[in-house]
PDB file of C-alpha atoms in Angstrom:
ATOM      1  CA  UNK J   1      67.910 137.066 118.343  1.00 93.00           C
ATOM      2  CA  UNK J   2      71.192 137.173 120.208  1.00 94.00           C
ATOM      3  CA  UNK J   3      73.229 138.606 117.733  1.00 96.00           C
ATOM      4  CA  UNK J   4      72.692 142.405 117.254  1.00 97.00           C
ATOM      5  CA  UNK J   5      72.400 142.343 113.442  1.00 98.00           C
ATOM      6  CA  UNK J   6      68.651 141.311 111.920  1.00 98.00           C
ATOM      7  CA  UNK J   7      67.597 141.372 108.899  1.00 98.00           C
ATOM      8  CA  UNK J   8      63.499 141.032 107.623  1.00 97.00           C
ATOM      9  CA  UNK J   9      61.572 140.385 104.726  1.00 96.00           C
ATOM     10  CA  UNK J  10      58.496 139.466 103.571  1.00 96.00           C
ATOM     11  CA  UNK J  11      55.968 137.644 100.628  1.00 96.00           C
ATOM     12  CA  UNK J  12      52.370 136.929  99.891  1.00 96.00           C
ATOM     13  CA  UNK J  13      51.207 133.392 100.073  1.00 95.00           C
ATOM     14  CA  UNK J  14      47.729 131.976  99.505  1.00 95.00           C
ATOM     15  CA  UNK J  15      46.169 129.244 101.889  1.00 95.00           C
ATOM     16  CA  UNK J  16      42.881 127.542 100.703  1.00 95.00           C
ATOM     17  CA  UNK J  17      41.485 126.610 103.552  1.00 93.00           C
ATOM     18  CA  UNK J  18      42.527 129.053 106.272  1.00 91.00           C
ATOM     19  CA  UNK J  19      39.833 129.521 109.377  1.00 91.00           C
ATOM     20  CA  UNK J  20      38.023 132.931 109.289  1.00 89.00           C
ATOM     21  CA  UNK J  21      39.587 133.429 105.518  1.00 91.00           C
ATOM     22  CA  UNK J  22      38.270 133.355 102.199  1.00 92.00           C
ATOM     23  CA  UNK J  23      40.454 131.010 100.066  1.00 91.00           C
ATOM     24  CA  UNK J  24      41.215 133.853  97.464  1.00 90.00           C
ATOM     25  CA  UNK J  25      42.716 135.807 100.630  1.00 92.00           C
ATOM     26  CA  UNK J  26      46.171 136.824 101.183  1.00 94.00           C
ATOM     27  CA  UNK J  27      48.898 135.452 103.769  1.00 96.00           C
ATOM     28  CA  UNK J  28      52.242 136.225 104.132  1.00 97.00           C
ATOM     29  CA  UNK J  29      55.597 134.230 104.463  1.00 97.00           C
ATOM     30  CA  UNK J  30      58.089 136.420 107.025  1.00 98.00           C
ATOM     31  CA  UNK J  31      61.931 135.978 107.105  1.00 98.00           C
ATOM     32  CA  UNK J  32      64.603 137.065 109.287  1.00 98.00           C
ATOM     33  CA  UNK J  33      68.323 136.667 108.447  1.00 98.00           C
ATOM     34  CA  UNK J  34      70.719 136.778 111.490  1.00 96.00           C
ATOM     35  CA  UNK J  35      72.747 134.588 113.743  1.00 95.00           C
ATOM     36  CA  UNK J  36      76.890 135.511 114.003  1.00 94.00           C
ATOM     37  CA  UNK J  37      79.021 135.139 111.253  1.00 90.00           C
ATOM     38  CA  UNK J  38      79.957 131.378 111.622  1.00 91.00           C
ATOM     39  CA  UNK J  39      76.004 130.583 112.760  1.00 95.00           C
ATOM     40  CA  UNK J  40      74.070 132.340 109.568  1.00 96.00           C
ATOM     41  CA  UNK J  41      70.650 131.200 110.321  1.00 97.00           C
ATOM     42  CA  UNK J  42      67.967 131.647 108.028  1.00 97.00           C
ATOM     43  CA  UNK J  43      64.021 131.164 109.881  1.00 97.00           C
ATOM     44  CA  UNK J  44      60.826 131.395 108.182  1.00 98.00           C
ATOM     45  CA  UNK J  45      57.625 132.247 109.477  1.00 98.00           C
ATOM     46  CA  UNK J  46      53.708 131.503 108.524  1.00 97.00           C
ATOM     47  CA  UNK J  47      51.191 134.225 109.338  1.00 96.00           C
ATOM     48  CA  UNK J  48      47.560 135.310 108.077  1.00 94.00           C
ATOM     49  CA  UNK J  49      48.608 138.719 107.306  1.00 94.00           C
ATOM     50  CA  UNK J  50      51.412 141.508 107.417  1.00 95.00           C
ATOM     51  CA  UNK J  51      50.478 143.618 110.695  1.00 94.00           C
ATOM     52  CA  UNK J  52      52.869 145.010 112.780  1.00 95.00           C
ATOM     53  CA  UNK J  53      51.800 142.621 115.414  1.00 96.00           C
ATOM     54  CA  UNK J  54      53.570 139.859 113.142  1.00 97.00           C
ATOM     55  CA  UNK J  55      56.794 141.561 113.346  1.00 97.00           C
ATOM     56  CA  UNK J  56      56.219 142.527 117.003  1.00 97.00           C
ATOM     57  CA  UNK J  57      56.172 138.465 117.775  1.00 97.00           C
ATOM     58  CA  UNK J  58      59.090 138.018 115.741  1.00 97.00           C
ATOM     59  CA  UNK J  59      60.992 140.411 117.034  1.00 97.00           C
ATOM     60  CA  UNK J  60      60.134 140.312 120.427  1.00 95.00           C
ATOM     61  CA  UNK J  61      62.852 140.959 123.127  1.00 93.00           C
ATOM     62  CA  UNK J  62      65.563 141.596 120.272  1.00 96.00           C
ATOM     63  CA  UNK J  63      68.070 144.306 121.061  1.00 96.00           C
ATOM     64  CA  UNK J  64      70.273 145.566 117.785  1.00 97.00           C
ATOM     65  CA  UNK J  65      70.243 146.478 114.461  1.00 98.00           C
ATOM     66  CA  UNK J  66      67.095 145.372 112.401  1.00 98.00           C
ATOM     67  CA  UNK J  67      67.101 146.341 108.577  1.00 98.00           C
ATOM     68  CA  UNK J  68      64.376 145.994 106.060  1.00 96.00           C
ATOM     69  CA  UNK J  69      62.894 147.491 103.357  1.00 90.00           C
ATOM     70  CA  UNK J  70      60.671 151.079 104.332  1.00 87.00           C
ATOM     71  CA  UNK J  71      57.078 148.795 105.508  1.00 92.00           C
ATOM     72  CA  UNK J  72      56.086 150.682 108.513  1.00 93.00           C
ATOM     73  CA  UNK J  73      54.911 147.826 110.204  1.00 94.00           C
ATOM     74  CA  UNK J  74      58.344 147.186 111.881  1.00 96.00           C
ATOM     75  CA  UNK J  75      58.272 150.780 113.295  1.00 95.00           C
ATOM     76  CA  UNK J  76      56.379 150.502 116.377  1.00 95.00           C
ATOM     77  CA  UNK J  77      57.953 147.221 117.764  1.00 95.00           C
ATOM     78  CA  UNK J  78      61.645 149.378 116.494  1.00 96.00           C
ATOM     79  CA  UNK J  79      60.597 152.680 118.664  1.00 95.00           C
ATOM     80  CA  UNK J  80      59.177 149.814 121.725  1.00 95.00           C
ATOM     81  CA  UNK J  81      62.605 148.384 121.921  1.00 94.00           C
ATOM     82  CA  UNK J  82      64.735 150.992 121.129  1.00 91.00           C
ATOM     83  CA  UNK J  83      66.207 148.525 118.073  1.00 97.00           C
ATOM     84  CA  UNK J  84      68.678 150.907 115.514  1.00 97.00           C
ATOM     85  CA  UNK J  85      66.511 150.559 111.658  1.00 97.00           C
ATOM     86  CA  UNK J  86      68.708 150.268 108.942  1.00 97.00           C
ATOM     87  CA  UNK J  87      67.433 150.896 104.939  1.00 97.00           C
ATOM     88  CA  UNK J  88      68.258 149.366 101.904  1.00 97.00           C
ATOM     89  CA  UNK J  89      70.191 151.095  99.068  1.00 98.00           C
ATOM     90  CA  UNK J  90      69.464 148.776  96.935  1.00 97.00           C
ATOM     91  CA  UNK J  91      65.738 149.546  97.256  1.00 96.00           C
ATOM     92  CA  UNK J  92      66.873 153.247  96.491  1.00 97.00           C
ATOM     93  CA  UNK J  93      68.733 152.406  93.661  1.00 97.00           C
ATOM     94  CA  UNK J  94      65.729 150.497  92.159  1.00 96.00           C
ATOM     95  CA  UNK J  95      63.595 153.209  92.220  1.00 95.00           C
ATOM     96  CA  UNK J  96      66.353 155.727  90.488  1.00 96.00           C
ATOM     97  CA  UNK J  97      66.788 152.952  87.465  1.00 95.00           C
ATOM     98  CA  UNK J  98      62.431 153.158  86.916  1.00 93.00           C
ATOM     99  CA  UNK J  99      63.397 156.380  86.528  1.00 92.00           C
ATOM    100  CA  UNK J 100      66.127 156.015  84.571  1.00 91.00           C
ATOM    101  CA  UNK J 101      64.186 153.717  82.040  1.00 89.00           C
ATOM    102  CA  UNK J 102      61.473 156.129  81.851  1.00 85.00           C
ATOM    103  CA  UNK J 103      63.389 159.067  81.135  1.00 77.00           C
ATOM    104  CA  UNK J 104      65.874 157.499  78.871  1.00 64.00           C
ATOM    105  CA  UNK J 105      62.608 156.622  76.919  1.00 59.00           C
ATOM    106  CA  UNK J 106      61.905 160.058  76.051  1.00 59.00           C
ATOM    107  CA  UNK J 107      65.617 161.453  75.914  1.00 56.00           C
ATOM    108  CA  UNK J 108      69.334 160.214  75.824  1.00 53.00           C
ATOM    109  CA  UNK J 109      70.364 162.990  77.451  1.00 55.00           C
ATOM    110  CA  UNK J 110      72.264 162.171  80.715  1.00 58.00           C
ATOM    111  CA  UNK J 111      69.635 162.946  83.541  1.00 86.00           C
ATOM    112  CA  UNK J 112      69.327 163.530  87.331  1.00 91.00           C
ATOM    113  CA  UNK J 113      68.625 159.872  87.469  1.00 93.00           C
ATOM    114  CA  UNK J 114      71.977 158.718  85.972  1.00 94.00           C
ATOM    115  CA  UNK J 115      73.420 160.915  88.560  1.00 95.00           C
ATOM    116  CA  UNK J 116      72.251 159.085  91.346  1.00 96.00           C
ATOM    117  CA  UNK J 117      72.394 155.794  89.628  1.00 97.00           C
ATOM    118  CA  UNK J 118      76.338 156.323  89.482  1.00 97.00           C
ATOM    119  CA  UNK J 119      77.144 158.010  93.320  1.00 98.00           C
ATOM    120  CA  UNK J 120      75.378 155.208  94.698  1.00 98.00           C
ATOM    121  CA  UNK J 121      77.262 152.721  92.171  1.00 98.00           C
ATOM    122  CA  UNK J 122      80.820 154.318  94.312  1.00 98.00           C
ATOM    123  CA  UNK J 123      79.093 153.026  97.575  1.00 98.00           C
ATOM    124  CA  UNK J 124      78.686 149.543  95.870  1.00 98.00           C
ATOM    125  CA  UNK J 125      82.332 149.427  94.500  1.00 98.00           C
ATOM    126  CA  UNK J 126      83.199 150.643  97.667  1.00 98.00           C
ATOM    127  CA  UNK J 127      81.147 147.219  99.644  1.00 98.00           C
ATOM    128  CA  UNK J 128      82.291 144.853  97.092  1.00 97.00           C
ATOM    129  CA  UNK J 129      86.008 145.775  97.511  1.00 97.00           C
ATOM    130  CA  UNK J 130      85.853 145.350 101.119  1.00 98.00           C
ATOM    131  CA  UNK J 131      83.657 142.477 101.576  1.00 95.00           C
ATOM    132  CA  UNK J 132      86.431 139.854 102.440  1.00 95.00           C
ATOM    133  CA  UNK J 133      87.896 142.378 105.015  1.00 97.00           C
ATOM    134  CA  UNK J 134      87.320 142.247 109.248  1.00 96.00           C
ATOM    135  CA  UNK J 135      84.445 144.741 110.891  1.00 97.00           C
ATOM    136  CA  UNK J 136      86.842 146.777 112.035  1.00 97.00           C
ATOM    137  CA  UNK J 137      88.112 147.206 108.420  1.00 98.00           C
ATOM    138  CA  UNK J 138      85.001 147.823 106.780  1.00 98.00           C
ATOM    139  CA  UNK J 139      84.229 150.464 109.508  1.00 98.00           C
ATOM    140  CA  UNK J 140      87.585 152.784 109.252  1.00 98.00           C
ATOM    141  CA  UNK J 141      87.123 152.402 104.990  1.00 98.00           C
ATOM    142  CA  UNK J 142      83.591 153.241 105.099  1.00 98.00           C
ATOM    143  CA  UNK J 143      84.258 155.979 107.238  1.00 98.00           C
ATOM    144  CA  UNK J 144      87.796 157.063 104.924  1.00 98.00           C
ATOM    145  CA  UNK J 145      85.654 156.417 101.333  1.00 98.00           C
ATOM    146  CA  UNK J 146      81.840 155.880 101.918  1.00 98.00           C
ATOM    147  CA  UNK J 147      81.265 159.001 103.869  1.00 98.00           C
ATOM    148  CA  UNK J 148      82.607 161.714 101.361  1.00 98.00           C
ATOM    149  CA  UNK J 149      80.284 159.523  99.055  1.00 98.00           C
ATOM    150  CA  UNK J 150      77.422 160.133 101.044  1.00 98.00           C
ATOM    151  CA  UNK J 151      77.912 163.621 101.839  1.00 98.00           C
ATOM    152  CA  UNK J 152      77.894 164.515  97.662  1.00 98.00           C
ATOM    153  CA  UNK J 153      75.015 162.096  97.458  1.00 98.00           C
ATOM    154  CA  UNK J 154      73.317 164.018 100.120  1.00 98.00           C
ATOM    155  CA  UNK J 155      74.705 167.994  98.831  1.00 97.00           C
ATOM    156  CA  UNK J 156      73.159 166.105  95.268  1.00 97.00           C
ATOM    157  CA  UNK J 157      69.620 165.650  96.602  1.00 97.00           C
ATOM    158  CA  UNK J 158      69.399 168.913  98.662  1.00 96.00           C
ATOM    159  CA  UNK J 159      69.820 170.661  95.063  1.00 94.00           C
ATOM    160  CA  UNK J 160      67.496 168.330  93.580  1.00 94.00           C
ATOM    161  CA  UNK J 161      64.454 167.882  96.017  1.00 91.00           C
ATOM    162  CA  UNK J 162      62.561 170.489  95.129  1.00 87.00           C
ATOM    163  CA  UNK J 163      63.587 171.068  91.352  1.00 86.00           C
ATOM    164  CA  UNK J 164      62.113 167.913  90.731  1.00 85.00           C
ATOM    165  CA  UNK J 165      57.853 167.525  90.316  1.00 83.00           C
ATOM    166  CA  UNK J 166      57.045 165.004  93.225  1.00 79.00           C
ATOM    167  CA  UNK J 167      54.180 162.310  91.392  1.00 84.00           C
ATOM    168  CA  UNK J 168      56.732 161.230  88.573  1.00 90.00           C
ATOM    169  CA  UNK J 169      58.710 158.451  88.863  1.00 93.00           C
ATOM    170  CA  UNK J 170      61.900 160.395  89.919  1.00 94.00           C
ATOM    171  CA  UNK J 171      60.637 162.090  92.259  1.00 94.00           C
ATOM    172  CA  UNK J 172      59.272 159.362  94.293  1.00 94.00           C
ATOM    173  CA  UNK J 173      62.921 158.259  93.869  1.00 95.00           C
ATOM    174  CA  UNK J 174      64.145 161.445  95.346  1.00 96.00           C
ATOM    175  CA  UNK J 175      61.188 161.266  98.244  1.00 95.00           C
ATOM    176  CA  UNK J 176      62.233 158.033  99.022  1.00 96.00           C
ATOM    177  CA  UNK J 177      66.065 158.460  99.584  1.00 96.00           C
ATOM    178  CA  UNK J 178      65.060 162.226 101.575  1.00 96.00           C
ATOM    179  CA  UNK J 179      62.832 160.085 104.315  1.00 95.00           C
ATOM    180  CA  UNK J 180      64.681 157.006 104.517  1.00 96.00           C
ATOM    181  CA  UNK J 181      68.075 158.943 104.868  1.00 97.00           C
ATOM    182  CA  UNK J 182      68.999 158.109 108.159  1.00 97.00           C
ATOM    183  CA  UNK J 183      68.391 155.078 108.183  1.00 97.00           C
ATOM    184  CA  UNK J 184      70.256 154.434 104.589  1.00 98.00           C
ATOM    185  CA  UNK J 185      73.381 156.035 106.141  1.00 98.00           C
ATOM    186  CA  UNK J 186      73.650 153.785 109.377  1.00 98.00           C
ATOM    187  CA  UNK J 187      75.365 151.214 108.105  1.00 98.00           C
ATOM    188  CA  UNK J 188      78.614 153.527 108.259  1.00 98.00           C
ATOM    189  CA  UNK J 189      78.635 153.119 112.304  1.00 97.00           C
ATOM    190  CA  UNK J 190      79.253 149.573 112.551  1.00 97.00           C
ATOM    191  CA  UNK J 191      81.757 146.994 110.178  1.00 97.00           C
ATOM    192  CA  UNK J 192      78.726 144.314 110.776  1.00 97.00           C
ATOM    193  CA  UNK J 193      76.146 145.700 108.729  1.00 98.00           C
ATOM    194  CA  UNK J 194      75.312 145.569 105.224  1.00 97.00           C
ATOM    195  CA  UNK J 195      74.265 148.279 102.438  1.00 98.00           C
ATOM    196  CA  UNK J 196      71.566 146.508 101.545  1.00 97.00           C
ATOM    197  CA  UNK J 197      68.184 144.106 102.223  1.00 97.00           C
ATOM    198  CA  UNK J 198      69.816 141.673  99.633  1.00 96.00           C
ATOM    199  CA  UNK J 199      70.432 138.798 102.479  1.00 96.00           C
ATOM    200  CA  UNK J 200      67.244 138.707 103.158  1.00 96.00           C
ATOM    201  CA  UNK J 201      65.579 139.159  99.652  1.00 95.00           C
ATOM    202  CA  UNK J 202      67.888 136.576  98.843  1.00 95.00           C
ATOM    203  CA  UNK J 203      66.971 134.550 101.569  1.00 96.00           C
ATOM    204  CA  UNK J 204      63.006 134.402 100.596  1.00 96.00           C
ATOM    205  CA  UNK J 205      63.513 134.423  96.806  1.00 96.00           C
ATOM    206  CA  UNK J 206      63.570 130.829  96.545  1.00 95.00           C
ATOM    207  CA  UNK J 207      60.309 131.035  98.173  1.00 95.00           C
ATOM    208  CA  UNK J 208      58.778 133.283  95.833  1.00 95.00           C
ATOM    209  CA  UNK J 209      60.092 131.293  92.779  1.00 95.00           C
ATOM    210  CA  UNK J 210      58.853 128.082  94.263  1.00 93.00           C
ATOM    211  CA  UNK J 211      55.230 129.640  94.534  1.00 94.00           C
ATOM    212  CA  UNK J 212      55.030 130.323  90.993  1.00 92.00           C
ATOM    213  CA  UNK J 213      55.182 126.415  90.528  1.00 92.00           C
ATOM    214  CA  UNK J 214      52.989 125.363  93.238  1.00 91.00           C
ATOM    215  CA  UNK J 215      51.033 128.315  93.644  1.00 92.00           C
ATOM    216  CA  UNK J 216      49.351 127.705  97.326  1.00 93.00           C
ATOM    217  CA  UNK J 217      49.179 125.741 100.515  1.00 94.00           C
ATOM    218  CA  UNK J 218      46.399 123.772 101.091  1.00 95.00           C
ATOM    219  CA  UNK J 219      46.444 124.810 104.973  1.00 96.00           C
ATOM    220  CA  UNK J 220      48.262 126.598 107.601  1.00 96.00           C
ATOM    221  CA  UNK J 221      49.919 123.433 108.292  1.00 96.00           C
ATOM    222  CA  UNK J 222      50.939 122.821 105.729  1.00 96.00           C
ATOM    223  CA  UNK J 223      52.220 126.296 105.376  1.00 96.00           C
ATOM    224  CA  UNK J 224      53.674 126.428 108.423  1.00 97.00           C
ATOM    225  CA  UNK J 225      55.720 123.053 107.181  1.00 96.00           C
ATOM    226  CA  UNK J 226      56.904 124.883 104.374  1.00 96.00           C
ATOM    227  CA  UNK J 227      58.328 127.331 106.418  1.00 97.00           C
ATOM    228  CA  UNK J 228      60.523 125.184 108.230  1.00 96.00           C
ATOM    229  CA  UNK J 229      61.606 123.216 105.372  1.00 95.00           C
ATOM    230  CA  UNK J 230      62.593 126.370 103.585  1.00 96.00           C
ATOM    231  CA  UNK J 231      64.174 127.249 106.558  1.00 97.00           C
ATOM    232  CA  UNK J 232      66.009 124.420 106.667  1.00 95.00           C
ATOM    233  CA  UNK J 233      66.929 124.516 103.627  1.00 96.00           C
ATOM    234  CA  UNK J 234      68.317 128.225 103.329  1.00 97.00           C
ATOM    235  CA  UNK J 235      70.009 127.885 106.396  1.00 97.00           C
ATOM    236  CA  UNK J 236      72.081 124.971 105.182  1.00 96.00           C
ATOM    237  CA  UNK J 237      72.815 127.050 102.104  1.00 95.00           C
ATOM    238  CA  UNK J 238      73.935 129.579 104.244  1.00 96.00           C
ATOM    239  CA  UNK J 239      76.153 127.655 106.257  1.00 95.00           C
ATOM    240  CA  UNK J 240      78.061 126.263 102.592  1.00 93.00           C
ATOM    241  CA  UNK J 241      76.069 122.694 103.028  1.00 94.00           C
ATOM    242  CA  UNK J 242      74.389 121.609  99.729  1.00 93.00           C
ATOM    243  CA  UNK J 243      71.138 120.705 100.689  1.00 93.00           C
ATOM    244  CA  UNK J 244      69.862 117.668  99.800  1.00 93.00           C
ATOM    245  CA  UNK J 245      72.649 115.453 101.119  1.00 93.00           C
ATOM    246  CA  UNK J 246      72.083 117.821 104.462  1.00 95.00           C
ATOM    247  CA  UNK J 247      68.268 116.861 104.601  1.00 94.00           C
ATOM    248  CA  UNK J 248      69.263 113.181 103.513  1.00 94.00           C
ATOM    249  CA  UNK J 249      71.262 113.505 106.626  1.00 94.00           C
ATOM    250  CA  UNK J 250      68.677 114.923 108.945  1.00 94.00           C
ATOM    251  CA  UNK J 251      66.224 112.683 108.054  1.00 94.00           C
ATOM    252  CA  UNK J 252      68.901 109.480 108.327  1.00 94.00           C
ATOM    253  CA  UNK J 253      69.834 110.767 112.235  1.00 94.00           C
ATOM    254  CA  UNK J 254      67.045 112.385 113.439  1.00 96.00           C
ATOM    255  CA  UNK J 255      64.698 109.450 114.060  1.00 97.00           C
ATOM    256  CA  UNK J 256      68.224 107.969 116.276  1.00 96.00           C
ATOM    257  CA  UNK J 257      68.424 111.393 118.339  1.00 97.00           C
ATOM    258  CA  UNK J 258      67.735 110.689 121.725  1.00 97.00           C
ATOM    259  CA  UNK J 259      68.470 113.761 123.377  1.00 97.00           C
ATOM    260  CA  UNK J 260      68.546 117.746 122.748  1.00 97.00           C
ATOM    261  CA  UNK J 261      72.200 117.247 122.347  1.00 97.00           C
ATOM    262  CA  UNK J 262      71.648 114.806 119.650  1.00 96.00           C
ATOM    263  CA  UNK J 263      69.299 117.061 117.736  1.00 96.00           C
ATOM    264  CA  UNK J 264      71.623 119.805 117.900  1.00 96.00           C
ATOM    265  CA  UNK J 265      74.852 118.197 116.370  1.00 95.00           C
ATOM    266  CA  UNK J 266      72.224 117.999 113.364  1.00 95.00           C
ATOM    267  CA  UNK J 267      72.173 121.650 112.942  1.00 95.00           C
ATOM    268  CA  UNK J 268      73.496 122.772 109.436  1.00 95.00           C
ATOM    269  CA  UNK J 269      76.552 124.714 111.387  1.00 94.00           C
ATOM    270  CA  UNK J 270      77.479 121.569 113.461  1.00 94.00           C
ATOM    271  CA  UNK J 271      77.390 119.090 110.403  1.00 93.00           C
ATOM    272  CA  UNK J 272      80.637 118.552 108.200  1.00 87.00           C
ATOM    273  CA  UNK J 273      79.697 118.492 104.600  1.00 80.00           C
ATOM    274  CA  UNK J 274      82.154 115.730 103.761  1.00 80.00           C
ATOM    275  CA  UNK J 275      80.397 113.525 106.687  1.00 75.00           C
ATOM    276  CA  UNK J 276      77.321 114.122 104.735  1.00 77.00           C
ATOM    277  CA  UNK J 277      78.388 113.217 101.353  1.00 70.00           C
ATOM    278  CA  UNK J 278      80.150 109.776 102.208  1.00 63.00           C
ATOM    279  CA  UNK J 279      76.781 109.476 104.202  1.00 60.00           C
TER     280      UNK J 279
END
């Protein structure tokens, strides 16, 4: 929380025997991607459902940049704290290639969807070009080459808007990239933000694959273990440490740690990965 750039995300997750639930009810898994650049930190986090409350806890006394996909439930603890939301373009995107698939189904004539498919595919080339380069570089060549990009993306749906019949498939595409435009342009302002969720997707996909194999917790212990093994486990990942000869590590000097010092050499961005592997 004391580094200005957050990310969020969240999944469903079933616990049997949850107090107050019915086993067939839903829970959720919550992630936030952050730390600085040499710190990535990666922290999961139980609860019994997805209200804004959640993400109020979470996020409480944070100051920055938060971005996540459009749930609302991170608005209210946003406007409390004055924190800067950010979108994803890569949740806009999505929605143009449904519609892309759909109408390409019918027709293989080049549509509106193909239009907006490709301008946002120059802010990608753009990001991808510059993604080795300092803040202060990504700032002056987003502001040099994303910007025009933006403006013909945003002259583009002004035209469109309200050509387009609002229910289908493109134009909940269009809808969604007219209310979230603000916050999809942000990202311009400052060399330490992304285009996209995809850290955080990322982040929780293991998660998500995982659950398709073992399908629930049992309890809300044991889902609240899972959430710090996963965190763990994508923080190490994050900070280039292959995992299990981290956790082999962790679990080898943890029961000697005597102090708070002791437990904090064993975080994954104060461990040396070829310690860990003679280890």
């Amino acid at each position: 929380l004391s580094y200005p750039v957050l990310q969020c995300d969240e999944t469903t997750v079933q616990v049997l025997k949850e107090p107050g639930k019915d086993p067939e009810s839903t829970s959720y898994m919550w992630v936030r991607v952050g730390g600085p650049p040499l710190r990535p930190i990666r922290l999961f986090h139980y609860a019994d459902s997805r209200r804004g409350e959640v993400a109020s806890a979470l996020l409480a006394g944070y100051k920055g940049y938060l971005q996540t996909d459009d749930y609302a439930g991170y608005n209210t603890v946003c406007a409390e704290n004055s924190i800067t939301q950010l979108g994803c373009w890569a949740h806009a995107r999505r929605k143009f290639i449904d519609a892309q698939k759909a109408a390409s189904s019918k027709t293989k004539k080049t549509g509106k969807a193909d239009v907006a498919i490709n301008l946002i595919g120059k802010l990608y080339a753009i990001e991808k070009r510059i993604k080795v380069l300092s803040p202060e570089e990504k700032y002056s060549t987003r502001q040099n080459e994303s910007m025009p990009v933006l403006i013909a993306i945003r002259q583009w749906l002004d035209k469109t808007l309200h050509s387009t019949l609002p229910k289908g498939l493109l134009g909940k595409a269009l809808s969604y990239l007219e209310k979230n435009w603000k916050k999809l342009t942000i990202y311009t302002e400052d060399g330490r933000l992304c285009i996209d969720n995809n850290p955080a997707e990322n982040a929780i996909r293991p998660f998500v694959i995982g659950r398709k194999n073992w399908l629930f917790s049992a309890s809300v212990r044991g889902a609240k273990s899972s959430a710090n093994l996963y965190a763990l486990i994508e923080t190490a990942k994050a900070n280039e440490l292959e995992p299990y000869a981290y956790l082999r590590h962790v679990f080898k000097e943890l029961p000697k740690a005597a102090s708070v010092e002791d437990v904090e050499a064993l975080l994954p961005w104060n461990v040396n990965m070829q310690t860990i592997a003679i280890n």
